[in-house]
Coordinates of C-alpha atoms and ligand atoms in Angstrom, one line a residue:
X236 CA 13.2 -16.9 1.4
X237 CA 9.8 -15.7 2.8
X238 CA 8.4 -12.9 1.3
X239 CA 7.4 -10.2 3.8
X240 CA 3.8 -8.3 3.7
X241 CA 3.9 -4.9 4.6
X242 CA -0.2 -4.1 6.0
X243 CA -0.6 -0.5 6.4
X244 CA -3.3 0.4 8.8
X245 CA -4.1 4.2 8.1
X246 CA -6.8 3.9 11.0
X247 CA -8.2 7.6 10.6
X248 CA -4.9 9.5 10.0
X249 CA -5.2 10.6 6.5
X250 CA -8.4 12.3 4.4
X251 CA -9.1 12.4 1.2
X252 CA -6.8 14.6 0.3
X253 CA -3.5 13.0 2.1
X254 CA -5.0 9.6 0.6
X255 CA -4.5 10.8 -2.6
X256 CA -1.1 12.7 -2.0
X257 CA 0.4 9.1 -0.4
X258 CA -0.7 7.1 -3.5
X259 CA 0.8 10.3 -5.5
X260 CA 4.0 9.7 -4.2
X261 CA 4.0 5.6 -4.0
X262 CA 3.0 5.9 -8.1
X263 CA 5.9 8.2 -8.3
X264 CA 8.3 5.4 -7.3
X265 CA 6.8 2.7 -8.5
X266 CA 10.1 0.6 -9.0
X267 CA 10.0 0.2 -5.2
X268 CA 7.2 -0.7 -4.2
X269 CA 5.7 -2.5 -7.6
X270 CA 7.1 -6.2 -6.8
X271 CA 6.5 -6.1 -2.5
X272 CA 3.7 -7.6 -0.8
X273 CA 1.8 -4.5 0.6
X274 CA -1.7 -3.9 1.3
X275 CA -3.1 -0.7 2.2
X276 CA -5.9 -0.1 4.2
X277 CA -7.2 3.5 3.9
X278 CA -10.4 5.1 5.3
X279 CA -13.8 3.5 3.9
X280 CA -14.3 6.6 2.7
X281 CA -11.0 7.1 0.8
X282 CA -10.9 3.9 -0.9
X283 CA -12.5 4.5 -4.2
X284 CA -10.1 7.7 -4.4
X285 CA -7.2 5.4 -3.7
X286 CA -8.4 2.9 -6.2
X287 CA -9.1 5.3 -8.9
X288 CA -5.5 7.2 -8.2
X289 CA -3.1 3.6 -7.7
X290 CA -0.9 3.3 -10.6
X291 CA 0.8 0.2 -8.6
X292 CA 0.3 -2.9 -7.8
X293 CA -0.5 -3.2 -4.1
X294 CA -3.8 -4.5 -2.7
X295 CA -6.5 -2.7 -0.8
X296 CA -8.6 -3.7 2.6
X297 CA -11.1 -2.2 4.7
X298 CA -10.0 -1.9 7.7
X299 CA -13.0 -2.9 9.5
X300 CA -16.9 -3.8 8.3
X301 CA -20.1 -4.9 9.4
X302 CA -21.5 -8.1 11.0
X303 CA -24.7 -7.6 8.0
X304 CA -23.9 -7.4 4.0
X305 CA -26.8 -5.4 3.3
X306 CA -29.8 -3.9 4.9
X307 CA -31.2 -0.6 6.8
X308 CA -28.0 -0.2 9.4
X309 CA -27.7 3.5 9.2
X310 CA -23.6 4.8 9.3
X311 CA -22.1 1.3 8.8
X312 CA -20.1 -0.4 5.8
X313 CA -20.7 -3.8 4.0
X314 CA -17.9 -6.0 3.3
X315 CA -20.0 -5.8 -0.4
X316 CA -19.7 -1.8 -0.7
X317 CA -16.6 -2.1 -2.8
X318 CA -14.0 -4.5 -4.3
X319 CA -11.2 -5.1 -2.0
X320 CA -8.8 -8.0 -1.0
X321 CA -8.8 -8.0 2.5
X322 CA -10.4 -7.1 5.8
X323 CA -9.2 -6.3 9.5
X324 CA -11.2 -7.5 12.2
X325 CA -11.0 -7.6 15.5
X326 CA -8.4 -4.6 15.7
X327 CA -8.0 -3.5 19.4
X328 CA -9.3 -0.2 19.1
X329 CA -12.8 -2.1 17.7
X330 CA -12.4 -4.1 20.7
X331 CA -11.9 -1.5 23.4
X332 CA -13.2 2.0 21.8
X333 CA -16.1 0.5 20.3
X334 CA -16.8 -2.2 22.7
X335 CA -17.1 -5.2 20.2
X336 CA -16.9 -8.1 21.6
X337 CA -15.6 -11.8 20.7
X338 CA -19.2 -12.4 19.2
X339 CA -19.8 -9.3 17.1
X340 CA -15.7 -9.8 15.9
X341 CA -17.0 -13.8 15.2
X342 CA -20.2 -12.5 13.2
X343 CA -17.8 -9.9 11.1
X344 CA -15.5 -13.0 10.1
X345 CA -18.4 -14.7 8.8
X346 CA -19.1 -11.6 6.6
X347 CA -16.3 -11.6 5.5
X348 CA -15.9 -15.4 4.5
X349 CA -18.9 -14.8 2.8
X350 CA -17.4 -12.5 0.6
X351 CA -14.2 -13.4 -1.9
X352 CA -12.0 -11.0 0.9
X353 CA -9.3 -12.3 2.8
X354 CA -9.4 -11.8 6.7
X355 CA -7.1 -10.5 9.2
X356 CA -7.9 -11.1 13.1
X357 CA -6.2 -9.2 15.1
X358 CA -5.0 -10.6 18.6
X359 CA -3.0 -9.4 21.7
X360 CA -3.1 -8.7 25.3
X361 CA -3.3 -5.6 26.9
X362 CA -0.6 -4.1 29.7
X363 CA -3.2 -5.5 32.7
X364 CA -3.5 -8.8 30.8
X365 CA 0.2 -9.4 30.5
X366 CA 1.2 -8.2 34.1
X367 CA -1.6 -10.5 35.1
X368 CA -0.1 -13.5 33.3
X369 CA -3.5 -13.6 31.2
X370 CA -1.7 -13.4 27.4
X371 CA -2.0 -16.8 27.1
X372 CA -5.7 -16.9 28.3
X373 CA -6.5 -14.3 26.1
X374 CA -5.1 -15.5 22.8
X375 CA -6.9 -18.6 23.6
X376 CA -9.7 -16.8 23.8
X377 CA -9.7 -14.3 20.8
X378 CA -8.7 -17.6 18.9
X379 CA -11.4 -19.3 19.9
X380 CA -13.4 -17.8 17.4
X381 CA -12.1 -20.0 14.6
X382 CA -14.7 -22.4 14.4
X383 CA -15.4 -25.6 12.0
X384 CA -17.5 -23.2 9.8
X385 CA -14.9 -20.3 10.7
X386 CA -12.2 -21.5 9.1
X387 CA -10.7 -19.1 6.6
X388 CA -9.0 -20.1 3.2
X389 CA -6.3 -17.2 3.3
X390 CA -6.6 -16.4 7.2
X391 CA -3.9 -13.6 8.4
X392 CA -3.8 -13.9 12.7
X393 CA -2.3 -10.2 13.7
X394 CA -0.6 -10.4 16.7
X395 CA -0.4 -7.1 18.2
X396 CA 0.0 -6.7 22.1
X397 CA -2.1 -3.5 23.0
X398 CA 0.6 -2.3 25.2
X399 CA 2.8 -2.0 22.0
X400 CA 0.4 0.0 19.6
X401 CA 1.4 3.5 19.0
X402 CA 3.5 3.3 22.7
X403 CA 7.0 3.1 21.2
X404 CA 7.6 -0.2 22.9
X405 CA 8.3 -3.0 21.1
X406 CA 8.3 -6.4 22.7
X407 CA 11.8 -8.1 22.1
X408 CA 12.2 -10.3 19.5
X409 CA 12.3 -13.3 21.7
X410 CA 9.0 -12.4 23.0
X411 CA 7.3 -12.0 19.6
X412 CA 9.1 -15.4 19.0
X413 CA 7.4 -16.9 22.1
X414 CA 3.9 -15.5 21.3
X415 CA 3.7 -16.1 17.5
X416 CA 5.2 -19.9 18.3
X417 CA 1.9 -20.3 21.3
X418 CA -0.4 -18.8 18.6
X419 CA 0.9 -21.2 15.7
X420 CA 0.4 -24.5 18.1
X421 CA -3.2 -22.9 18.6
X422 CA -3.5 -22.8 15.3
X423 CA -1.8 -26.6 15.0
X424 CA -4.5 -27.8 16.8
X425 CA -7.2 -26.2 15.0
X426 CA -6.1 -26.9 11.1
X427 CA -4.7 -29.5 9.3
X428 CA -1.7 -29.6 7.4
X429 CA -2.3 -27.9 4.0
X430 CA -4.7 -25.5 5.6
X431 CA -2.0 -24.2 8.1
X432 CA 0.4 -23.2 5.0
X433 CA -2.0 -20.3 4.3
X434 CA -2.0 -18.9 7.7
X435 CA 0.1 -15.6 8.0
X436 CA 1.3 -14.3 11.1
X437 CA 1.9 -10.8 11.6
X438 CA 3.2 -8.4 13.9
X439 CA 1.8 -5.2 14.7
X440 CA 3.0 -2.3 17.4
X441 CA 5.0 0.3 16.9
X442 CA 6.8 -0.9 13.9
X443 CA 8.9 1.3 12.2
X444 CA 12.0 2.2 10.6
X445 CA 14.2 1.9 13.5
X446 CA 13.4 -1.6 14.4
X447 CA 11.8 -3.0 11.4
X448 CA 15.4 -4.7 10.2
X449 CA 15.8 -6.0 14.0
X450 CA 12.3 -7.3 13.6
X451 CA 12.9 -9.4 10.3
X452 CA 14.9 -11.6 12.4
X453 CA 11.9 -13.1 13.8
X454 CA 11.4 -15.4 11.3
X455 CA 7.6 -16.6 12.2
X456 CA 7.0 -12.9 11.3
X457 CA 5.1 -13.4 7.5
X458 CA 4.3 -9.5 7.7
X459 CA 3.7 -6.2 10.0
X460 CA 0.6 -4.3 10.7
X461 CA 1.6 -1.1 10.6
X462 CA -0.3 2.0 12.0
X463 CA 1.1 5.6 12.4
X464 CA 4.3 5.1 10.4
X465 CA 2.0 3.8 7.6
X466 CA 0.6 6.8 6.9
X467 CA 3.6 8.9 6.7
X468 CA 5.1 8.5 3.1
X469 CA 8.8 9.1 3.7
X470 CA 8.4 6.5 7.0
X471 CA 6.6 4.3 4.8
X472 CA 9.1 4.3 1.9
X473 CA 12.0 3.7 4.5
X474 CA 10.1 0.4 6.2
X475 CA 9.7 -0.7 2.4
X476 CA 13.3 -0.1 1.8
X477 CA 14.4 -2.2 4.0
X478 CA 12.6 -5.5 2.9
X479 CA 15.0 -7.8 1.4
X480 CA 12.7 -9.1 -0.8
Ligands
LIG1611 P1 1.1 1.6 15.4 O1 2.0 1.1 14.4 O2 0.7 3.1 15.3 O3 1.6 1.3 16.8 O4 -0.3 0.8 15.3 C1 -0.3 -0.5 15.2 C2 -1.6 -1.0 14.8 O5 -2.6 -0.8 15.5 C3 -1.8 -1.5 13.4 O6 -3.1 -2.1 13.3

């Protein structure tokens, strides 16, 4: 039986002071959430706190970094700054708040393969994109990033349709189905054999504890990028509760 990862994306939702309260609480039930797959992806500036405070095994990720390791690039983060098992890239909100495009997202997966830290590229269409037919185009696009000398030994592919983050509309589970299959021929095409077992794919939109169970029964699903409901503890607790494993 596959072993679901729980991601939580805490974007900017929670300081320094609800960082600490969370991990608080997750120590506090430590029986729960010591044997799951979860990584947890605070604030850059929250992740030594979080690290100091866990009492549990989970792993930690940035949640974004910069295309250089080190250097005079005033306000920015190095995937170097601090230990840490994996980093998002390509998030939609980088994308479309901040602009970054295919390039800068390709240059930030090469800073991170240059570190020991596992990547996770987020992909997805927006509403336009879809309505236009373009989801396909646009997978194959982001995707096409994943060059010869791109090619990630533990590479996580996020799908997460923009239309379904923090909207309350989840795609049906024959959709997800339909997009996670496209993006794993991609993928087919692109790695051989052994190299394909250690690609996850994830889901990501509005996951939470009312459709999380309905969810599971995508079985391409390896895990869920979770935003909002991340960062609430009780809602976070209740999504954990519901993994079988
Ligand atoms: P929500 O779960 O808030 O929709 O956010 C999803 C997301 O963007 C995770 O990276």
């Amino acid at each position: 039986m596959r072993k679901i990862t729980i991601a939580a994306n805490w974007k900017m939702y929670l300081d320094e002071r609800g960082s600490i309260d969370f991990i608080d609480k997750l120590n506090a039930d430590k029986d729960l959430f010591s044997n799951k797959n979860i990584i947890l992806f605070p604030s850059h500036a929250c992740i030594r706190s979080v690290k100091d405070h866990l009492d549990v095994n989970v792993k930690i990720g940035m949640q974004d970094c910069d295309i250089h390791n080190k250097g005079a690039y005033t306000g920015s983060t190095s995937i170097n700054s601090i230990d840490i098992d994996s980093c998002i890239v390509g998030h939609s909100e980088r994308r479309i708040v901040y602009k970054e495009s295919n390039d800068v997202i390709s240059e930030k997966l090469r800073a991170v393969l240059s570190s020991d830290v596992d990547p996770i590229l987020c992909i997805g269409e927006t509403l336009e994109e879809k309505n236009e037919n373009l989801t396909e185009n646009v997978i194959d696009s982001q995707l096409s990033i994943l060059t010869n000398d791109l090619k990630a030994r533990n590479l996580t592919i996020a799908y997460e349709p923009v239309w379904a983050i923090g909207s309350g509309n989840v795609p049906s589970n024959e959709y997800i189905n339909e997009m996670l299959s496209y993006i794993k021929n991609r993928l087919k095409s692109l790695y051989s054999g052994t190299d394909l077992d250690n690609i996850k794919l994830f889901y990501g939109g509005s996951v939470d504890v009312s459709n999380v169970d309905e969810l599971l029964n995508v079985e391409l699903i390896d895990g869920f990028l979770i935003g909002s409901a991340s960062a609430n503890f009780e809602k976070f607790k209740d999504i954990v509760k519901q993994l079988k494993l």
